[in-house]
CSV table of C-alpha atoms (C1' of nucleotides) in Angstrom, one decimal:
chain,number,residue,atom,x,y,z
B,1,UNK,CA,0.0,0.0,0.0
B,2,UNK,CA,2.7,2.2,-0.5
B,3,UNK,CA,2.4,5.6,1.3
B,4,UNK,CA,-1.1,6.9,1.4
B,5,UNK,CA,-0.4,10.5,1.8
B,6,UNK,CA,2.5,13.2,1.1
B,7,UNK,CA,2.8,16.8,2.1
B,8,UNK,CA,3.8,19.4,-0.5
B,9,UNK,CA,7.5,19.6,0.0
B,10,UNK,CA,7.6,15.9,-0.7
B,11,UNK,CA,5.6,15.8,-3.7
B,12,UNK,CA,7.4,19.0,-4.9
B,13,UNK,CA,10.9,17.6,-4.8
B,14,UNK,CA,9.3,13.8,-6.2
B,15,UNK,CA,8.1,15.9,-9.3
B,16,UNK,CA,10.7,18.9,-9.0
B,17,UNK,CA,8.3,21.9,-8.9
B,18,UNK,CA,8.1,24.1,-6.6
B,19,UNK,CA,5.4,24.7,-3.8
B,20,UNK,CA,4.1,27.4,-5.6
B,21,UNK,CA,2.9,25.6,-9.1
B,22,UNK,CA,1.4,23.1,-6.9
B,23,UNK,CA,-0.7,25.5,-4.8
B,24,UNK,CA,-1.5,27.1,-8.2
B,25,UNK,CA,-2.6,24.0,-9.4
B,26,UNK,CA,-4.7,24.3,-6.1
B,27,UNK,CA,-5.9,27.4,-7.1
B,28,UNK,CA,-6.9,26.3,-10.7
B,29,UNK,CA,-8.9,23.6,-9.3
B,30,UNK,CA,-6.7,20.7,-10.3
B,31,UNK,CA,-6.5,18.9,-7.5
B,32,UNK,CA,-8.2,19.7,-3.9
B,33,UNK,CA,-5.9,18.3,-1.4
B,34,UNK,CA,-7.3,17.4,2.6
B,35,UNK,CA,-6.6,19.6,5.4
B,36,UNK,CA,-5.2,18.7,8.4
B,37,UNK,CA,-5.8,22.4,10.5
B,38,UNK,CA,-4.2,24.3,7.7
B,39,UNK,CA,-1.8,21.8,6.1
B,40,UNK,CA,-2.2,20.4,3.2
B,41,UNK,CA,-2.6,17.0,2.7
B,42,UNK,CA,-1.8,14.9,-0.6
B,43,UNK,CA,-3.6,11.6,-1.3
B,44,UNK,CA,-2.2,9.4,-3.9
B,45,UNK,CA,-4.9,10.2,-6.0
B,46,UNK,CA,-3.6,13.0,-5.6
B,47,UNK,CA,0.1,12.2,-6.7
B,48,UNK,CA,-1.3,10.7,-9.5
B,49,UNK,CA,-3.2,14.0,-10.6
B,50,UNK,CA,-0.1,15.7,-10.8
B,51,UNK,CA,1.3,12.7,-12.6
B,52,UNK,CA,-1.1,13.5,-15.7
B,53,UNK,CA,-0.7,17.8,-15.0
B,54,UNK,CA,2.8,17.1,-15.4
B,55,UNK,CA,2.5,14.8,-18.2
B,56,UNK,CA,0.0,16.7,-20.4
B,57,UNK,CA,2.6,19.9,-19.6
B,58,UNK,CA,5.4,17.9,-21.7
B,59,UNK,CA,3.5,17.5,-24.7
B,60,UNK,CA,2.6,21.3,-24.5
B,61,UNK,CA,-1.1,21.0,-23.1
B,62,UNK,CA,-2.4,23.8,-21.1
B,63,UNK,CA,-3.5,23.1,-17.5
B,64,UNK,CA,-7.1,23.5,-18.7
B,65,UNK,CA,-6.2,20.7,-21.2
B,66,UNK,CA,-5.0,18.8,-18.6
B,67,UNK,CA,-8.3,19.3,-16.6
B,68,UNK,CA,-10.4,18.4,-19.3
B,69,UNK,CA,-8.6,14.7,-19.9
B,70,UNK,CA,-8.6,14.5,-16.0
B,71,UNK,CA,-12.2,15.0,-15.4
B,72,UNK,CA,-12.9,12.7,-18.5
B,73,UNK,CA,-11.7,9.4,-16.1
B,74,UNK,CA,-13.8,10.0,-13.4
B,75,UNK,CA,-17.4,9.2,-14.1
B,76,UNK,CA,-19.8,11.3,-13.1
B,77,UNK,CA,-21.5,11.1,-16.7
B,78,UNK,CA,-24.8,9.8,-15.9
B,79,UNK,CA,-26.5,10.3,-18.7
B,80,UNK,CA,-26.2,9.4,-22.5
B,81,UNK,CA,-26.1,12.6,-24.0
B,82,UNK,CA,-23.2,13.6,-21.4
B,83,UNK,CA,-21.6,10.1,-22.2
B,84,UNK,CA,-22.2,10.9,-26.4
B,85,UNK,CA,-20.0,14.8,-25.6
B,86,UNK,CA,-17.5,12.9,-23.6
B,87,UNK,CA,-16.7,10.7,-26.2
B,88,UNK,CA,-16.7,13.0,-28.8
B,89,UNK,CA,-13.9,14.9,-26.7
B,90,UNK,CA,-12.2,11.5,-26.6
B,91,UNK,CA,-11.7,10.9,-29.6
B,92,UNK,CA,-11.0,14.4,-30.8
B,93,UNK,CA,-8.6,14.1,-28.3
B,94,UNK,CA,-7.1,11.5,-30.0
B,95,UNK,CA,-6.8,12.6,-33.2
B,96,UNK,CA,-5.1,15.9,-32.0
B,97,UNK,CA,-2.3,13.8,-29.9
B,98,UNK,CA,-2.3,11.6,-33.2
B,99,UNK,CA,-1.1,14.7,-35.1
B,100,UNK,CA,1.7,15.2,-32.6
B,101,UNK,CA,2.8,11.9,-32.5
B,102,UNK,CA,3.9,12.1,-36.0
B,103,UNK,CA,4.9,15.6,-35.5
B,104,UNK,CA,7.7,14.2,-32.9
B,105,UNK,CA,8.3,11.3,-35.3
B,106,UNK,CA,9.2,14.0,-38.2
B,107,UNK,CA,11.5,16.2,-36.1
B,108,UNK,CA,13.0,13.1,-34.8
B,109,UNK,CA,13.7,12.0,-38.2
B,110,UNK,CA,15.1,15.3,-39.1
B,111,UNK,CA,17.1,15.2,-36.4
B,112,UNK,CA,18.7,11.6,-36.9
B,113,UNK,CA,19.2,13.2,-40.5
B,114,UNK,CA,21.0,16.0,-38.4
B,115,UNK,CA,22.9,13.9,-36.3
B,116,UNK,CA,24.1,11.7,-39.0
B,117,UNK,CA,25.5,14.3,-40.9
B,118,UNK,CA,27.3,15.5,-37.5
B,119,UNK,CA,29.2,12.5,-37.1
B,120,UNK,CA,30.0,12.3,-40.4
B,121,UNK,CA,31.8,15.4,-40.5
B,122,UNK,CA,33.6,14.6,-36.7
B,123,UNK,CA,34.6,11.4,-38.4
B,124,UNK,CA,32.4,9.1,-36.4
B,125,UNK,CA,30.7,6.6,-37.4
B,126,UNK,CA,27.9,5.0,-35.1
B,127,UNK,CA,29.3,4.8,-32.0
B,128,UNK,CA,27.0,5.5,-28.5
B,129,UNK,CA,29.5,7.4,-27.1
B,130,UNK,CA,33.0,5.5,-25.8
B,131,UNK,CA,34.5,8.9,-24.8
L,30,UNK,CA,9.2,24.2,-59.3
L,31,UNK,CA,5.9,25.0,-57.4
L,32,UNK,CA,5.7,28.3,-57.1
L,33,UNK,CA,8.7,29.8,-55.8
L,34,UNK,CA,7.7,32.8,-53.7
L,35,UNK,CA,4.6,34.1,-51.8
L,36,UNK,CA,3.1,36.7,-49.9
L,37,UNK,CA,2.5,36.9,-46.1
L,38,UNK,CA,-1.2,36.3,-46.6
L,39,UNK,CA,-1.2,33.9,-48.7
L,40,UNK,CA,1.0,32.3,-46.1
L,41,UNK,CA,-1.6,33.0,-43.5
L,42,UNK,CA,-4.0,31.7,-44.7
L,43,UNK,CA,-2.5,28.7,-45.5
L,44,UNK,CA,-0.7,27.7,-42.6
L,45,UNK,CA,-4.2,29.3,-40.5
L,46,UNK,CA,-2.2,32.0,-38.7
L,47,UNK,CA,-2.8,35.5,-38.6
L,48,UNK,CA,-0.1,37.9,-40.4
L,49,UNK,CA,0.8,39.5,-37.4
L,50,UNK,CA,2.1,36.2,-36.1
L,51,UNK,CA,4.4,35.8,-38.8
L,52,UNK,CA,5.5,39.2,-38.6
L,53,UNK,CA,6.1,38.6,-35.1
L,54,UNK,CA,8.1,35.4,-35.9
L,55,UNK,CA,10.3,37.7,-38.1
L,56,UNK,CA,10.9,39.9,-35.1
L,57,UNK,CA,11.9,37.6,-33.3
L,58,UNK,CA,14.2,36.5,-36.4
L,59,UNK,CA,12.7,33.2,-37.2
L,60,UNK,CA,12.5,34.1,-40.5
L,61,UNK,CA,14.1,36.8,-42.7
L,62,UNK,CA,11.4,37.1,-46.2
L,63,UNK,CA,13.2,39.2,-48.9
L,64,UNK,CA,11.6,42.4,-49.8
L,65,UNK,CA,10.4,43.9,-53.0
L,66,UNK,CA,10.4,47.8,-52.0
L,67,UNK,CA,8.7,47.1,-48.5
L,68,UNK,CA,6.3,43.9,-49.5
L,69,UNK,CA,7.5,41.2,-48.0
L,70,UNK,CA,8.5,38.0,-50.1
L,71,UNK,CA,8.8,34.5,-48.6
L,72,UNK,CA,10.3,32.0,-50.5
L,73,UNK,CA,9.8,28.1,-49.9
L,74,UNK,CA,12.6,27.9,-47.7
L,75,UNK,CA,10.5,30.5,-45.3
L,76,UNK,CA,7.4,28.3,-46.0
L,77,UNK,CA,10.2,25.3,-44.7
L,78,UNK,CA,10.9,27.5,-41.7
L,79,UNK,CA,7.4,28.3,-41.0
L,80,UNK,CA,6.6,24.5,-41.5
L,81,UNK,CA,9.2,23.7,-38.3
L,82,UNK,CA,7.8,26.3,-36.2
L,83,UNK,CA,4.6,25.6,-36.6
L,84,UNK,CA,5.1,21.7,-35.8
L,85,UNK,CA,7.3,22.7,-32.9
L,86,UNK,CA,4.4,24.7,-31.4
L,87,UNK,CA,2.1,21.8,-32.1
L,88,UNK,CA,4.4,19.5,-29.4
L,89,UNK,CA,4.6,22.4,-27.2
L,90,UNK,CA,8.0,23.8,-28.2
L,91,UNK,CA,9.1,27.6,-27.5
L,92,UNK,CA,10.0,29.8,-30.5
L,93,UNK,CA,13.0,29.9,-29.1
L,94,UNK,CA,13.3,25.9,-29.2
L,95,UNK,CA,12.2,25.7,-32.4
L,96,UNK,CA,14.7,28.3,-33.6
L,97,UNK,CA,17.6,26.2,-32.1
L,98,UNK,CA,16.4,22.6,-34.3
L,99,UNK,CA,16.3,25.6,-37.0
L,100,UNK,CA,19.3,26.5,-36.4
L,101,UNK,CA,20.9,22.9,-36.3
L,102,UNK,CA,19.8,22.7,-40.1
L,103,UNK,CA,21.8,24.7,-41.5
L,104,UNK,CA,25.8,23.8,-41.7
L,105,UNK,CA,27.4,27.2,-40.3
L,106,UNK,CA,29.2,25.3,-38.1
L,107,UNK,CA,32.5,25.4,-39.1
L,108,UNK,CA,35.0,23.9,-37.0
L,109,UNK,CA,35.2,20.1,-34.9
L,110,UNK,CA,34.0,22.4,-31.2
L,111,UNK,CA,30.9,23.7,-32.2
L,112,UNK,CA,29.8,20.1,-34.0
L,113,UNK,CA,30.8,18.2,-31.0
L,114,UNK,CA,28.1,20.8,-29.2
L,115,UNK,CA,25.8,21.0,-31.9
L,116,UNK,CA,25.6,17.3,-31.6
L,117,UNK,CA,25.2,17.1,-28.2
L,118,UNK,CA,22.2,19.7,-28.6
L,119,UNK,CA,20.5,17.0,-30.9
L,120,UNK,CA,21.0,14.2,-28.7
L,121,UNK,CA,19.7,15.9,-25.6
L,122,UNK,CA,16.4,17.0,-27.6
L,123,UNK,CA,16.3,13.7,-29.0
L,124,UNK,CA,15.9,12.4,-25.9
L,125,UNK,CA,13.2,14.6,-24.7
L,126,UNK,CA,11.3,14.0,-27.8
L,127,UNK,CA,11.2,10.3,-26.9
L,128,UNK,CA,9.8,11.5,-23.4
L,129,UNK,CA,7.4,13.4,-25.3
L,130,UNK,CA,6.4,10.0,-27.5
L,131,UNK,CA,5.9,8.5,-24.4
L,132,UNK,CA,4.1,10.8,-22.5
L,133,UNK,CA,1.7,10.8,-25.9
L,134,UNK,CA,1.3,7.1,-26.0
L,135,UNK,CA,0.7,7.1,-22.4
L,136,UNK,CA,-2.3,9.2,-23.0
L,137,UNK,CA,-3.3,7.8,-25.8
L,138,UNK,CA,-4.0,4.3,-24.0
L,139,UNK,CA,-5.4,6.3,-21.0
L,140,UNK,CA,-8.4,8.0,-23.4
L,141,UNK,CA,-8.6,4.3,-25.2
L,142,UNK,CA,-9.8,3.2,-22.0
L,143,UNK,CA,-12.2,5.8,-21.2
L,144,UNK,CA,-13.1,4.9,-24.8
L,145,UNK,CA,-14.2,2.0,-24.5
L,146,UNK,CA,-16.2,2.1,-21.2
L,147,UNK,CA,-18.1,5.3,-22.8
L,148,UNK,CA,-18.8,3.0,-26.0
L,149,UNK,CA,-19.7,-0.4,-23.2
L,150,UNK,CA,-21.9,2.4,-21.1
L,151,UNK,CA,-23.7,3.3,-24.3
L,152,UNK,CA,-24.4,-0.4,-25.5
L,153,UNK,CA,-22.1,0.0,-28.5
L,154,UNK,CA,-19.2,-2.1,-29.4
L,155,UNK,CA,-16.4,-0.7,-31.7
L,156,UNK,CA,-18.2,1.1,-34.3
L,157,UNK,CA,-16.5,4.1,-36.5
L,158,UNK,CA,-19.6,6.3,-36.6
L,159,UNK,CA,-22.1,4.8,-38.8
L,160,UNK,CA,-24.5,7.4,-37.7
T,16,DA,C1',12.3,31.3,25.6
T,17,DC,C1',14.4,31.2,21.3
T,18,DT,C1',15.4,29.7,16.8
T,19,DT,C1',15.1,26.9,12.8
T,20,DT,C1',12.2,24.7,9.6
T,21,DA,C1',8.2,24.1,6.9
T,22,DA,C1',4.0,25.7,5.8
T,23,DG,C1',0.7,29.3,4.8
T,24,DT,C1',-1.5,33.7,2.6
T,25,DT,C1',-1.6,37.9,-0.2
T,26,DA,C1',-0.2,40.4,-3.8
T,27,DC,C1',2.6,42.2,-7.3
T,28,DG,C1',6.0,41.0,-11.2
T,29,DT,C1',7.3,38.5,-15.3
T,30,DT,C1',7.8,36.1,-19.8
T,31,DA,C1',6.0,34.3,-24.1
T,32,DA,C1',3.2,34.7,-27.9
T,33,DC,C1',0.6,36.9,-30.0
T,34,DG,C1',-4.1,40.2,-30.5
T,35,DT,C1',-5.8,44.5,-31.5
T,36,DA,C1',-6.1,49.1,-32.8
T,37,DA,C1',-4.4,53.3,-35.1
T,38,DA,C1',-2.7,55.5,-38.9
T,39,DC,C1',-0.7,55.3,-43.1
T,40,DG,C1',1.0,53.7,-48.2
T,41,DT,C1',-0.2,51.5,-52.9
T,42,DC,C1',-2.4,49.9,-56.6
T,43,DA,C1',-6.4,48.4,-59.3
T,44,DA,C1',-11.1,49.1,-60.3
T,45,DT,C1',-15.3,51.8,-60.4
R,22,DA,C1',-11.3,60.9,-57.1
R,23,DT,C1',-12.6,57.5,-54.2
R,24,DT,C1',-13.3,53.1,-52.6
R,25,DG,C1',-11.6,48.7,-51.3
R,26,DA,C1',-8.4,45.2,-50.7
R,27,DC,C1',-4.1,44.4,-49.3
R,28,DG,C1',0.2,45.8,-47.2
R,29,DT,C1',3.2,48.5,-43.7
R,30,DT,C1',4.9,50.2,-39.0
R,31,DT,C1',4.2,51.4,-34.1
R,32,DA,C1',2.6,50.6,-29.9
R,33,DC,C1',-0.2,49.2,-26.2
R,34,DG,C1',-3.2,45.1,-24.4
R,35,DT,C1',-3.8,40.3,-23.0
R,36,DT,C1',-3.6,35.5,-21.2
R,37,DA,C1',-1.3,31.7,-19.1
R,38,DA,C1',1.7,29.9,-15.8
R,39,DC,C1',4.0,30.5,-12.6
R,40,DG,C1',8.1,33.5,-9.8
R,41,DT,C1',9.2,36.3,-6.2
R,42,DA,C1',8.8,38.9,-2.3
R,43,DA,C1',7.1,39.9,2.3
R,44,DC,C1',5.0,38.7,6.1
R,45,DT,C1',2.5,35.3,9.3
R,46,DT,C1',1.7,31.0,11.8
R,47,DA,C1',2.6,26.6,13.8
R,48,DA,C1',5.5,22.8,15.1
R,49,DA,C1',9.8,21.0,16.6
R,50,DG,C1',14.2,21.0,18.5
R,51,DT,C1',17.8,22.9,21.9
DNA sequence: ACTTTAAGTTACGTTAACGTAAACGTCAAT
DNA sequence: ATTGACGTTTACGTTAACGTAACTTAAAGT
């Protein structure tokens, strides 16, 4: 059962942010972390918020972004015509993170093209770096 | 030969920017268009440049960012120094574009699941949209 | 009692990436 | 000659995502 909870300093450090993006992911309505008397108090649900915040930051999506894919996991959709929107998110979703993917895969290409030449050049050939 | 040259609108429209944002990328020297009196001209290799930018900012890169992979394009690098730190440049963002993959395929599996249960909630099975 | 140490609140500052508005030039068509 | 459709420069405004004080409170150790 690993831990259960964290304070802020921990989970600030674990992640390395500072106390201050995660009390403005407080603010922003991210995540809503217990009290005990005026401390905060991190569940892992918690953690794992800030797992996805995080994430979604590194492929460039804004914290509202990163709200909208959170809420989409937790399911208080009752009904169909919430379900029918929710899905249509989804897969929009999808298809936009579909685009990056092959974004990356382009500049990575470009960038093995880049590299190549670079050894070339130093004289290398295809080593992984044996000083 | 395409077309060879075009003008900033034409640009704008097709790339679905505004022309102050590619005036603003000049600014900031991302791009220097020729000039015919004071009209600027942008050849294909400013459409190339534009092309980079604009899939940098779709994986959440800075101008800045961008302008450095720009930048690694082009062989002004003269002597064995600067292509030892030229390369090292590549690897390091070729390494955080493989973060970047991962974080995308991550979330791609976490929306398949909230997929599917939308589709199991709504009594459908794997259908494309067949209305 | 005193001092770290960690947490908190409040509020103003900052940077990036444009948007928006004002005021003007240019050329073709009416 | 004027009206648009495009282009230009200059400059101020805006939003997001925190950073950076500055100050306070509470708990813990010596």
């Amino acid at each position: 059962m690993s831990k259960k909870t964290y304070t802020i300093s921990e989970l600030a450090s674990e992640f390395d942010i500072t106390t201050r993006a995660i009390r403005f992911y407080e603010e922003k309505g991210l995540i809503q972390p217990a009290r005990e008397g005026r401390k905060r108090v991190y569940s892992t649900a918690d953690r794992a918020r800030l797992t996805l915040i995080l994430r979604g930051k590194r492929i460039g999506m804004s914290l509202d972004e990163s709200m909208e894919i959170i809420a989409m996991y937790d399911p208080d959709h009752g009904n169909r015509d919430q379900l029918k929107e929710l899905l249509g998110r989804v897969q929009e979703r999808q298809l936009s993170l579909q685009t990056q993917l092959e974004d990356i895969q382009a500049t990575l290409e470009s960038l093995n093209d880049v590299e190549q030449r670079c050894r070339k050049a130093l004289g290398q050939h295809d080593q992984q770096g044996e000083l």
